[in-house]
Amino acid sequence: MVIADAFSYAIAASVAVWVLSDSVIRDSAIPAIIILSVVVAVPVHHFLGLYASIVRYMGAELLAVGLKSTLLVSSILAAACMGLQFVENPIRIGVVMWAFSLILVIGARFVARIFLSRSNRNRERVIIFGAGNGGAQLTEALLNGDDYLPVALIDEKSGLHGIRIQGLKVFPSSNIEEIIQKTGAQSVLLAIPSASRRRRRHVLQGLSQYPVRVRTMPEIKDIVSGKAQVDEIRDVNVEDLLGRNPVPPIQGLLESSLSGKNVMVTGAGGSIGSEICRQIVKVAPKRLICFEMSEPALYDIDRELRKIAKEKNIDCEIIALLGTVLDTARLKDALDTFSVQTVYHAAAYKHVPIVEQNLFQGILNNVFGTLSAATAASETSVETFVLISTDKAVNPTSVMGATKRLAELVLQAFNTMSSNTVFCMVRFGNVLESSGSVVPLFREQIRGGGPVTVTHRDIIRYFMTIPEASQLVIQAGSMAHGGDVFVLDMGRPVRIEDLAKRMINLMGLTVRDGDNPEGDIEIQYVGLRPAEKLYEELLIGSNVSGTDHPRIMRAKEDFLPSNVLEPVLDELRTASNRLDYDTTREILNRAVKEYVPSSDIDDVIWAEKTGTASQGQKQTVVEFPSRDT
């Protein structure tokens, strides 16, 4: 830049002398003027810090420093010309010199900046979708970075088409394929941070047909809060694929059962339990007791909650308790000692195939664990007890679903006996990113080169984010009157096969199938797992009504009175203790009248003893007929 400035001032001085050739300038003074301008300029620029800035990253400050430095050099040159009597009117040469030197000095740096920001051949070529403020900021940030090279911008607003941002032209979305072919772009970056999930889903559906990886910049709320930077590029969230906009929580419902109270969460280290704890601590209860049988999981959530409380300056006592919900004495002691007023019971086994193959442990934890927790809550006069249930409890075909339905019946029976505790349950479908969810599984399989395993072409599921589900659980518990079955509005069901295809396409890959044998990732159909259903339901019957929250419904369902349920539970406990598989299964089937087992007993120990391992325990690739067939 020193050499460039020397040439710039030599040229500026020569042009100034030429422009003022009609003025009285001594011919012998012309070389001196040119040399003097160069000799003065370099030290002045150094003194004002023009050489201390990295050209590639110079922004608006370049104009300010350039104005000052060129003005100072021109003023010194004009004063020197006046003192040495080189010209008749030194002010004129100073003004002309300043104008041309400003153009050349700043122009040279802008040209160098553009060249340097676009010259790295190792950078990934990307198209930016969105030409608003987010797109402009992202373009500038990426041009100054080392990883991505923006080659074009795309926007759906016709008024923006044809304009240029940071030198890049804005095109309509219909031109994407042409731009990809001309520029060799490998990725599309979404720069629509304030867009709703519904709009993002629409955009992603359109982009999924092109051979590019789709990633996104953070949401505007994360940028404003400091959680993320503009140029922090991430993979597309699966929430955007589903297009479900979460409803903001009703603060009054969040606070009524929590604020200033003593709250316990069982299964606090699990996917749902841990998120319920995170949501609870933000409402500032007096105490939050995390009850968990896994020491590593308890350690992790305890550490995280303390960090949240410290960062947000929340006055909440966080207590980590090791224990199992089957230990009624331990639970009673904890509930009584800490004067617990609200319990969220999330401790349960939830993976359908695992519970199916471990019959007694599923019954022990899901049924008798709930019975133990409800007993302890009732005897210590807990105000509200909320069971986290599942859509698999409706017309169950699995042991897991049947045990969760029986746990619901236990609470409904308790509600008729207890005068102090309000018992209720909240039923919902799958949550995204939980352990065992298809989303992290598919992501892992795609990154590993496939195949992606789908159980059946026609299998569908409801999905909800863990934070939204947890907030709704808390709000539902605040509306409980006793014996309530709350059902969450899960939105539209999602075909798992379509979800897998979109995830493959949006990671810049293609599906390998009969129509495209050269594709990247194969989808294999492995057959339904033990007791798995093609679709899930949320309601038993149709007696449902609304609540104060638009996404929470209250269902009226039949239940067993305590005098009928107690003998059944006694029989079930006795059969389980005897390890009597057939009798246990028969009692479970009798207790939950909607339970229709999809296969014979699948417990792995029972199968080994009897030599009747079911085909469901062996994962094999199965070819299913087409939907039309």
mmCIF file of N, CA and C in Angstrom, residues 182-295:
data_model
loop_
_atom_site.group_PDB
_atom_site.id
_atom_site.type_symbol
_atom_site.label_atom_id
_atom_site.label_comp_id
_atom_site.label_asym_id
_atom_site.label_seq_id
_atom_site.Cartn_x
_atom_site.Cartn_y
_atom_site.Cartn_z
ATOM 1 N N LYS A 182 -24.179 -21.756 -13.551
ATOM 2 C CA LYS A 182 -23.198 -20.759 -13.979
ATOM 3 C C LYS A 182 -22.089 -20.546 -12.950
ATOM 4 N N THR A 183 -22.443 -20.571 -11.674
ATOM 5 C CA THR A 183 -21.473 -20.216 -10.623
ATOM 6 C C THR A 183 -20.850 -21.425 -9.938
ATOM 7 N N GLY A 184 -21.459 -22.586 -10.091
ATOM 8 C CA GLY A 184 -20.950 -23.755 -9.376
ATOM 9 C C GLY A 184 -21.247 -23.697 -7.887
ATOM 10 N N ALA A 185 -22.296 -22.965 -7.492
ATOM 11 C CA ALA A 185 -22.650 -22.850 -6.069
ATOM 12 C C ALA A 185 -22.985 -24.221 -5.481
ATOM 13 N N GLN A 186 -22.484 -24.469 -4.274
ATOM 14 C CA GLN A 186 -22.696 -25.747 -3.610
ATOM 15 C C GLN A 186 -23.762 -25.679 -2.529
ATOM 16 N N SER A 187 -24.055 -24.477 -2.048
ATOM 17 C CA SER A 187 -24.991 -24.333 -0.928
ATOM 18 C C SER A 187 -25.883 -23.112 -1.133
ATOM 19 N N VAL A 188 -27.038 -23.170 -0.482
ATOM 20 C CA VAL A 188 -27.918 -22.002 -0.359
ATOM 21 C C VAL A 188 -28.022 -21.686 1.126
ATOM 22 N N LEU A 189 -27.773 -20.430 1.464
ATOM 23 C CA LEU A 189 -27.854 -20.000 2.860
ATOM 24 C C LEU A 189 -29.116 -19.164 3.043
ATOM 25 N N LEU A 190 -29.979 -19.591 3.951
ATOM 26 C CA LEU A 190 -31.209 -18.840 4.224
ATOM 27 C C LEU A 190 -30.890 -17.631 5.084
ATOM 28 N N ALA A 191 -31.224 -16.451 4.583
ATOM 29 C CA ALA A 191 -31.012 -15.219 5.336
ATOM 30 C C ALA A 191 -32.356 -14.544 5.562
ATOM 31 N N ILE A 192 -33.273 -15.293 6.165
ATOM 32 C CA ILE A 192 -34.609 -14.758 6.473
ATOM 33 C C ILE A 192 -34.864 -14.996 7.970
ATOM 34 N N PRO A 193 -34.046 -14.362 8.833
ATOM 35 C CA PRO A 193 -34.081 -14.685 10.268
ATOM 36 C C PRO A 193 -35.398 -14.380 10.964
ATOM 37 N N SER A 194 -36.177 -13.429 10.432
ATOM 38 C CA SER A 194 -37.434 -13.062 11.095
ATOM 39 C C SER A 194 -38.648 -13.748 10.478
ATOM 40 N N ALA A 195 -38.432 -14.625 9.485
ATOM 41 C CA ALA A 195 -39.553 -15.283 8.815
ATOM 42 C C ALA A 195 -40.199 -16.318 9.724
ATOM 43 N N SER A 196 -41.492 -16.535 9.559
ATOM 44 C CA SER A 196 -42.204 -17.550 10.337
ATOM 45 C C SER A 196 -41.785 -18.932 9.861
ATOM 46 N N ARG A 197 -42.028 -19.927 10.707
ATOM 47 C CA ARG A 197 -41.673 -21.292 10.327
ATOM 48 C C ARG A 197 -42.488 -21.746 9.120
ATOM 49 N N ARG A 198 -43.694 -21.245 8.987
ATOM 50 C CA ARG A 198 -44.530 -21.627 7.847
ATOM 51 C C ARG A 198 -43.896 -21.157 6.539
ATOM 52 N N ARG A 199 -43.393 -19.898 6.541
ATOM 53 C CA ARG A 199 -42.743 -19.398 5.326
ATOM 54 C C ARG A 199 -41.435 -20.146 5.062
ATOM 55 N N ARG A 200 -40.675 -20.425 6.123
ATOM 56 C CA ARG A 200 -39.408 -21.150 5.944
ATOM 57 C C ARG A 200 -39.670 -22.540 5.366
ATOM 58 N N ARG A 201 -40.759 -23.164 5.820
ATOM 59 C CA ARG A 201 -41.097 -24.485 5.283
ATOM 60 C C ARG A 201 -41.411 -24.383 3.787
ATOM 61 N N HIS A 202 -42.146 -23.345 3.415
ATOM 62 C CA HIS A 202 -42.470 -23.139 2.002
ATOM 63 C C HIS A 202 -41.198 -22.959 1.170
ATOM 64 N N VAL A 203 -40.265 -22.163 1.694
ATOM 65 C CA VAL A 203 -39.006 -21.927 0.984
ATOM 66 C C VAL A 203 -38.201 -23.218 0.873
ATOM 67 N N LEU A 204 -38.130 -23.976 1.976
ATOM 68 C CA LEU A 204 -37.349 -25.213 1.980
ATOM 69 C C LEU A 204 -37.929 -26.248 1.027
ATOM 70 N N GLN A 205 -39.253 -26.300 0.930
ATOM 71 C CA GLN A 205 -39.868 -27.230 -0.019
ATOM 72 C C GLN A 205 -39.455 -26.898 -1.445
ATOM 73 N N GLY A 206 -39.366 -25.599 -1.751
ATOM 74 C CA GLY A 206 -38.948 -25.191 -3.084
ATOM 75 C C GLY A 206 -37.485 -25.497 -3.355
ATOM 76 N N LEU A 207 -36.633 -25.345 -2.324
ATOM 77 C CA LEU A 207 -35.194 -25.558 -2.503
ATOM 78 C C LEU A 207 -34.810 -27.033 -2.531
ATOM 79 N N SER A 208 -35.666 -27.895 -1.967
ATOM 80 C CA SER A 208 -35.310 -29.314 -1.840
ATOM 81 C C SER A 208 -35.164 -30.013 -3.188
ATOM 82 N N GLN A 209 -35.627 -29.384 -4.267
ATOM 83 C CA GLN A 209 -35.535 -30.028 -5.591
ATOM 84 C C GLN A 209 -34.208 -29.746 -6.282
ATOM 85 N N TYR A 210 -33.363 -28.874 -5.690
ATOM 86 C CA TYR A 210 -32.095 -28.525 -6.337
ATOM 87 C C TYR A 210 -30.927 -29.238 -5.656
ATOM 88 N N PRO A 211 -29.850 -29.526 -6.395
ATOM 89 C CA PRO A 211 -28.711 -30.276 -5.836
ATOM 90 C C PRO A 211 -27.759 -29.400 -5.029
ATOM 91 N N VAL A 212 -28.277 -28.755 -4.008
ATOM 92 C CA VAL A 212 -27.459 -27.903 -3.148
ATOM 93 C C VAL A 212 -27.792 -28.187 -1.692
ATOM 94 N N ARG A 213 -26.810 -27.955 -0.847
ATOM 95 C CA ARG A 213 -27.042 -28.080 0.590
ATOM 96 C C ARG A 213 -27.665 -26.780 1.090
ATOM 97 N N VAL A 214 -28.668 -26.888 1.927
ATOM 98 C CA VAL A 214 -29.346 -25.701 2.439
ATOM 99 C C VAL A 214 -29.002 -25.522 3.916
ATOM 100 N N ARG A 215 -28.479 -24.350 4.232
ATOM 101 C CA ARG A 215 -28.186 -24.005 5.620
ATOM 102 C C ARG A 215 -28.790 -22.644 5.930
ATOM 103 N N THR A 216 -28.690 -22.232 7.159
ATOM 104 C CA THR A 216 -29.401 -21.013 7.558
ATOM 105 C C THR A 216 -28.578 -20.193 8.532
ATOM 106 N N MET A 217 -28.842 -18.886 8.544
ATOM 107 C CA MET A 217 -28.270 -18.026 9.565
ATOM 108 C C MET A 217 -29.189 -18.076 10.785
ATOM 109 N N PRO A 218 -28.699 -17.706 11.973
ATOM 110 C CA PRO A 218 -29.528 -17.793 13.183
ATOM 111 C C PRO A 218 -30.773 -16.912 13.103
ATOM 112 N N GLU A 219 -31.755 -17.225 13.950
ATOM 113 C CA GLU A 219 -32.957 -16.403 14.026
ATOM 114 C C GLU A 219 -32.618 -15.052 14.635
ATOM 115 N N ILE A 220 -33.417 -14.044 14.292
ATOM 116 C CA ILE A 220 -33.128 -12.672 14.697
ATOM 117 C C ILE A 220 -33.100 -12.523 16.221
ATOM 118 N N LYS A 221 -33.948 -13.301 16.939
ATOM 119 C CA LYS A 221 -33.981 -13.189 18.407
ATOM 120 C C LYS A 221 -32.671 -13.662 19.011
ATOM 121 N N ASP A 222 -32.019 -14.676 18.381
ATOM 122 C CA ASP A 222 -30.740 -15.174 18.890
ATOM 123 C C ASP A 222 -29.625 -14.180 18.610
ATOM 124 N N ILE A 223 -29.711 -13.475 17.460
ATOM 125 C CA ILE A 223 -28.706 -12.466 17.134
ATOM 126 C C ILE A 223 -28.819 -11.294 18.099
ATOM 127 N N VAL A 224 -30.053 -10.832 18.327
ATOM 128 C CA VAL A 224 -30.284 -9.677 19.208
ATOM 129 C C VAL A 224 -29.862 -9.993 20.644
ATOM 130 N N SER A 225 -30.144 -11.224 21.101
ATOM 131 C CA SER A 225 -29.818 -11.592 22.481
ATOM 132 C C SER A 225 -28.345 -11.914 22.672
ATOM 133 N N GLY A 226 -27.600 -11.968 21.586
ATOM 134 C CA GLY A 226 -26.170 -12.263 21.692
ATOM 135 C C GLY A 226 -25.834 -13.734 21.705
ATOM 136 N N LYS A 227 -26.838 -14.600 21.513
ATOM 137 C CA LYS A 227 -26.582 -16.035 21.515
ATOM 138 C C LYS A 227 -25.892 -16.495 20.235
ATOM 139 N N ALA A 228 -25.977 -15.690 19.165
ATOM 140 C CA ALA A 228 -25.408 -16.104 17.884
ATOM 141 C C ALA A 228 -24.938 -14.881 17.113
ATOM 142 N N GLN A 229 -24.041 -15.118 16.153
ATOM 143 C CA GLN A 229 -23.547 -14.073 15.272
ATOM 144 C C GLN A 229 -24.233 -14.199 13.908
ATOM 145 N N VAL A 230 -24.217 -13.102 13.156
ATOM 146 C CA VAL A 230 -24.881 -13.088 11.855
ATOM 147 C C VAL A 230 -24.326 -14.179 10.940
ATOM 148 N N ASP A 231 -22.994 -14.353 10.947
ATOM 149 C CA ASP A 231 -22.363 -15.293 10.022
ATOM 150 C C ASP A 231 -22.198 -16.695 10.608
ATOM 151 N N GLU A 232 -22.963 -17.001 11.652
ATOM 152 C CA GLU A 232 -22.905 -18.328 12.270
ATOM 153 C C GLU A 232 -23.830 -19.261 11.491
ATOM 154 N N ILE A 233 -23.296 -19.914 10.489
ATOM 155 C CA ILE A 233 -24.104 -20.733 9.581
ATOM 156 C C ILE A 233 -24.389 -22.090 10.224
ATOM 157 N N ARG A 234 -25.647 -22.519 10.153
ATOM 158 C CA ARG A 234 -26.062 -23.775 10.768
ATOM 159 C C ARG A 234 -26.845 -24.611 9.757
ATOM 160 N N ASP A 235 -26.923 -25.912 10.059
ATOM 161 C CA ASP A 235 -27.830 -26.750 9.270
ATOM 162 C C ASP A 235 -29.267 -26.320 9.546
ATOM 163 N N VAL A 236 -30.129 -26.564 8.597
ATOM 164 C CA VAL A 236 -31.547 -26.209 8.755
ATOM 165 C C VAL A 236 -32.154 -27.007 9.896
ATOM 166 N N ASN A 237 -32.863 -26.328 10.778
ATOM 167 C CA ASN A 237 -33.547 -27.015 11.865
ATOM 168 C C ASN A 237 -34.712 -27.825 11.314
ATOM 169 N N VAL A 238 -34.913 -29.000 11.889
ATOM 170 C CA VAL A 238 -36.019 -29.828 11.421
ATOM 171 C C VAL A 238 -37.355 -29.155 11.722
ATOM 172 N N GLU A 239 -37.397 -28.246 12.698
ATOM 173 C CA GLU A 239 -38.616 -27.492 12.971
ATOM 174 C C GLU A 239 -39.058 -26.695 11.743
ATOM 175 N N ASP A 240 -38.051 -26.209 10.974
ATOM 176 C CA ASP A 240 -38.372 -25.464 9.759
ATOM 177 C C ASP A 240 -38.980 -26.376 8.700
ATOM 178 N N LEU A 241 -38.557 -27.644 8.682
ATOM 179 C CA LEU A 241 -39.131 -28.593 7.729
ATOM 180 C C LEU A 241 -40.597 -28.858 8.025
ATOM 181 N N LEU A 242 -40.943 -28.844 9.314
ATOM 182 C CA LEU A 242 -42.324 -29.138 9.703
ATOM 183 C C LEU A 242 -43.228 -27.924 9.554
ATOM 184 N N GLY A 243 -42.641 -26.728 9.650
ATOM 185 C CA GLY A 243 -43.419 -25.508 9.437
ATOM 186 C C GLY A 243 -44.393 -25.187 10.541
ATOM 187 N N ARG A 244 -44.130 -25.632 11.759
ATOM 188 C CA ARG A 244 -45.056 -25.408 12.876
ATOM 189 C C ARG A 244 -44.593 -24.193 13.668
ATOM 190 N N ASN A 245 -45.436 -23.164 13.760
ATOM 191 C CA ASN A 245 -45.110 -21.975 14.537
ATOM 192 C C ASN A 245 -45.558 -22.161 15.982
ATOM 193 N N PRO A 246 -44.633 -22.117 16.947
ATOM 194 C CA PRO A 246 -45.043 -22.276 18.341
ATOM 195 C C PRO A 246 -45.874 -21.093 18.821
ATOM 196 N N VAL A 247 -46.849 -21.385 19.674
ATOM 197 C CA VAL A 247 -47.674 -20.328 20.260
ATOM 198 C C VAL A 247 -46.986 -19.827 21.525
ATOM 199 N N PRO A 248 -46.782 -18.522 21.669
ATOM 200 C CA PRO A 248 -46.141 -18.011 22.880
ATOM 201 C C PRO A 248 -46.907 -18.448 24.122
ATOM 202 N N PRO A 249 -46.191 -18.814 25.195
ATOM 203 C CA PRO A 249 -46.877 -19.272 26.410
ATOM 204 C C PRO A 249 -47.663 -18.152 27.071
ATOM 205 N N ILE A 250 -48.741 -18.547 27.748
ATOM 206 C CA ILE A 250 -49.529 -17.600 28.545
ATOM 207 C C ILE A 250 -48.851 -17.504 29.913
ATOM 208 N N GLN A 251 -48.273 -16.349 30.182
ATOM 209 C CA GLN A 251 -47.422 -16.206 31.357
ATOM 210 C C GLN A 251 -48.150 -16.546 32.652
ATOM 211 N N GLY A 252 -49.417 -16.189 32.737
ATOM 212 C CA GLY A 252 -50.182 -16.478 33.948
ATOM 213 C C GLY A 252 -50.285 -17.970 34.218
ATOM 214 N N LEU A 253 -50.455 -18.774 33.149
ATOM 215 C CA LEU A 253 -50.535 -20.226 33.313
ATOM 216 C C LEU A 253 -49.186 -20.813 33.705
ATOM 217 N N LEU A 254 -48.096 -20.230 33.190
ATOM 218 C CA LEU A 254 -46.767 -20.715 33.557
ATOM 219 C C LEU A 254 -46.474 -20.459 35.035
ATOM 220 N N GLU A 255 -46.902 -19.318 35.509
ATOM 221 C CA GLU A 255 -46.509 -18.902 36.855
ATOM 222 C C GLU A 255 -47.387 -19.475 37.967
ATOM 223 N N SER A 256 -48.651 -19.785 37.665
ATOM 224 C CA SER A 256 -49.586 -20.119 38.750
ATOM 225 C C SER A 256 -49.179 -21.357 39.543
ATOM 226 N N SER A 257 -48.552 -22.350 38.889
ATOM 227 C CA SER A 257 -48.155 -23.562 39.607
ATOM 228 C C SER A 257 -46.681 -23.566 39.986
ATOM 229 N N LEU A 258 -45.971 -22.494 39.614
ATOM 230 C CA LEU A 258 -44.516 -22.531 39.779
ATOM 231 C C LEU A 258 -43.941 -21.370 40.582
ATOM 232 N N SER A 259 -44.353 -20.160 40.257
ATOM 233 C CA SER A 259 -43.692 -18.986 40.810
ATOM 234 C C SER A 259 -43.734 -18.976 42.341
ATOM 235 N N GLY A 260 -42.558 -18.945 42.944
ATOM 236 C CA GLY A 260 -42.441 -18.912 44.397
ATOM 237 C C GLY A 260 -42.785 -20.206 45.088
ATOM 238 N N LYS A 261 -42.947 -21.314 44.326
ATOM 239 C CA LYS A 261 -43.359 -22.595 44.919
ATOM 240 C C LYS A 261 -42.205 -23.598 44.922
ATOM 241 N N ASN A 262 -42.426 -24.688 45.640
ATOM 242 C CA ASN A 262 -41.474 -25.795 45.671
ATOM 243 C C ASN A 262 -41.937 -26.844 44.661
ATOM 244 N N VAL A 263 -41.098 -27.137 43.682
ATOM 245 C CA VAL A 263 -41.486 -27.987 42.550
ATOM 246 C C VAL A 263 -40.511 -29.155 42.434
ATOM 247 N N MET A 264 -41.049 -30.335 42.132
ATOM 248 C CA MET A 264 -40.204 -31.509 41.879
ATOM 249 C C MET A 264 -40.488 -32.041 40.477
ATOM 250 N N VAL A 265 -39.413 -32.471 39.796
ATOM 251 C CA VAL A 265 -39.528 -33.144 38.506
ATOM 252 C C VAL A 265 -38.871 -34.510 38.642
ATOM 253 N N THR A 266 -39.649 -35.576 38.424
ATOM 254 C CA THR A 266 -39.065 -36.913 38.421
ATOM 255 C C THR A 266 -38.597 -37.228 37.000
ATOM 256 N N GLY A 267 -37.527 -38.014 36.893
ATOM 257 C CA GLY A 267 -36.944 -38.241 35.569
ATOM 258 C C GLY A 267 -36.349 -36.963 35.023
ATOM 259 N N ALA A 268 -35.737 -36.167 35.915
ATOM 260 C CA ALA A 268 -35.273 -34.822 35.560
ATOM 261 C C ALA A 268 -34.123 -34.832 34.570
ATOM 262 N N GLY A 269 -33.467 -35.966 34.372
ATOM 263 C CA GLY A 269 -32.345 -36.010 33.445
ATOM 264 C C GLY A 269 -32.714 -36.458 32.051
ATOM 265 N N GLY A 270 -33.974 -36.835 31.825
ATOM 266 C CA GLY A 270 -34.395 -37.302 30.505
ATOM 267 C C GLY A 270 -34.651 -36.164 29.536
ATOM 268 N N SER A 271 -35.017 -36.519 28.309
ATOM 269 C CA SER A 271 -35.234 -35.504 27.269
ATOM 270 C C SER A 271 -36.320 -34.513 27.662
ATOM 271 N N ILE A 272 -37.484 -35.034 28.082
ATOM 272 C CA ILE A 272 -38.603 -34.168 28.468
ATOM 273 C C ILE A 272 -38.373 -33.597 29.866
ATOM 274 N N GLY A 273 -37.974 -34.445 30.803
ATOM 275 C CA GLY A 273 -37.781 -33.979 32.179
ATOM 276 C C GLY A 273 -36.778 -32.847 32.278
ATOM 277 N N SER A 274 -35.667 -32.953 31.557
ATOM 278 C CA SER A 274 -34.645 -31.908 31.626
ATOM 279 C C SER A 274 -35.149 -30.591 31.045
ATOM 280 N N GLU A 275 -35.930 -30.664 29.953
ATOM 281 C CA GLU A 275 -36.450 -29.434 29.367
ATOM 282 C C GLU A 275 -37.519 -28.807 30.261
ATOM 283 N N ILE A 276 -38.324 -29.641 30.918
ATOM 284 C CA ILE A 276 -39.292 -29.098 31.879
ATOM 285 C C ILE A 276 -38.546 -28.354 32.982
ATOM 286 N N CYS A 277 -37.425 -28.914 33.435
ATOM 287 C CA CYS A 277 -36.616 -28.237 34.465
ATOM 288 C C CYS A 277 -36.110 -26.887 33.955
ATOM 289 N N ARG A 278 -35.657 -26.843 32.707
ATOM 290 C CA ARG A 278 -35.149 -25.578 32.150
ATOM 291 C C ARG A 278 -36.253 -24.531 32.092
ATOM 292 N N GLN A 279 -37.445 -24.952 31.684
ATOM 293 C CA GLN A 279 -38.555 -24.003 31.606
ATOM 294 C C GLN A 279 -38.987 -23.550 33.000
ATOM 295 N N ILE A 280 -38.974 -24.478 33.954
ATOM 296 C CA ILE A 280 -39.415 -24.158 35.319
ATOM 297 C C ILE A 280 -38.486 -23.143 35.972
ATOM 298 N N VAL A 281 -37.167 -23.352 35.846
ATOM 299 C CA VAL A 281 -36.228 -22.491 36.564
ATOM 300 C C VAL A 281 -36.336 -21.050 36.083
ATOM 301 N N LYS A 282 -36.750 -20.827 34.828
ATOM 302 C CA LYS A 282 -36.886 -19.465 34.297
ATOM 303 C C LYS A 282 -38.061 -18.721 34.918
ATOM 304 N N VAL A 283 -39.022 -19.472 35.491
ATOM 305 C CA VAL A 283 -40.184 -18.853 36.120
ATOM 306 C C VAL A 283 -39.900 -18.511 37.589
ATOM 307 N N ALA A 284 -38.722 -18.887 38.063
ATOM 308 C CA ALA A 284 -38.267 -18.561 39.423
ATOM 309 C C ALA A 284 -39.119 -19.173 40.525
ATOM 310 N N PRO A 285 -39.162 -20.526 40.605
ATOM 311 C CA PRO A 285 -39.797 -21.140 41.781
ATOM 312 C C PRO A 285 -38.904 -20.942 43.009
ATOM 313 N N LYS A 286 -39.456 -21.197 44.174
ATOM 314 C CA LYS A 286 -38.638 -21.087 45.382
ATOM 315 C C LYS A 286 -37.581 -22.190 45.393
ATOM 316 N N ARG A 287 -38.026 -23.426 45.104
ATOM 317 C CA ARG A 287 -37.111 -24.564 45.022
ATOM 318 C C ARG A 287 -37.453 -25.404 43.803
ATOM 319 N N LEU A 288 -36.423 -25.985 43.182
ATOM 320 C CA LEU A 288 -36.616 -26.957 42.116
ATOM 321 C C LEU A 288 -35.851 -28.219 42.490
ATOM 322 N N ILE A 289 -36.598 -29.301 42.757
ATOM 323 C CA ILE A 289 -35.983 -30.565 43.156
ATOM 324 C C ILE A 289 -35.937 -31.484 41.938
ATOM 325 N N CYS A 290 -34.735 -31.818 41.499
ATOM 326 C CA CYS A 290 -34.532 -32.689 40.338
ATOM 327 C C CYS A 290 -34.314 -34.111 40.846
ATOM 328 N N PHE A 291 -35.266 -34.993 40.589
ATOM 329 C CA PHE A 291 -35.229 -36.378 41.083
ATOM 330 C C PHE A 291 -34.906 -37.287 39.891
ATOM 331 N N GLU A 292 -33.789 -38.016 39.980
ATOM 332 C CA GLU A 292 -33.305 -38.789 38.826
ATOM 333 C C GLU A 292 -32.498 -39.992 39.320
ATOM 334 N N MET A 293 -32.665 -41.144 38.640
ATOM 335 C CA MET A 293 -31.950 -42.351 39.035
ATOM 336 C C MET A 293 -30.579 -42.464 38.371
ATOM 337 N N SER A 294 -30.343 -41.733 37.283
ATOM 338 C CA SER A 294 -29.054 -41.778 36.592
ATOM 339 C C SER A 294 -28.151 -40.674 37.121
ATOM 340 N N GLU A 295 -27.032 -41.064 37.729
ATOM 341 C CA GLU A 295 -26.124 -40.064 38.294
ATOM 342 C C GLU A 295 -25.529 -39.137 37.231
#
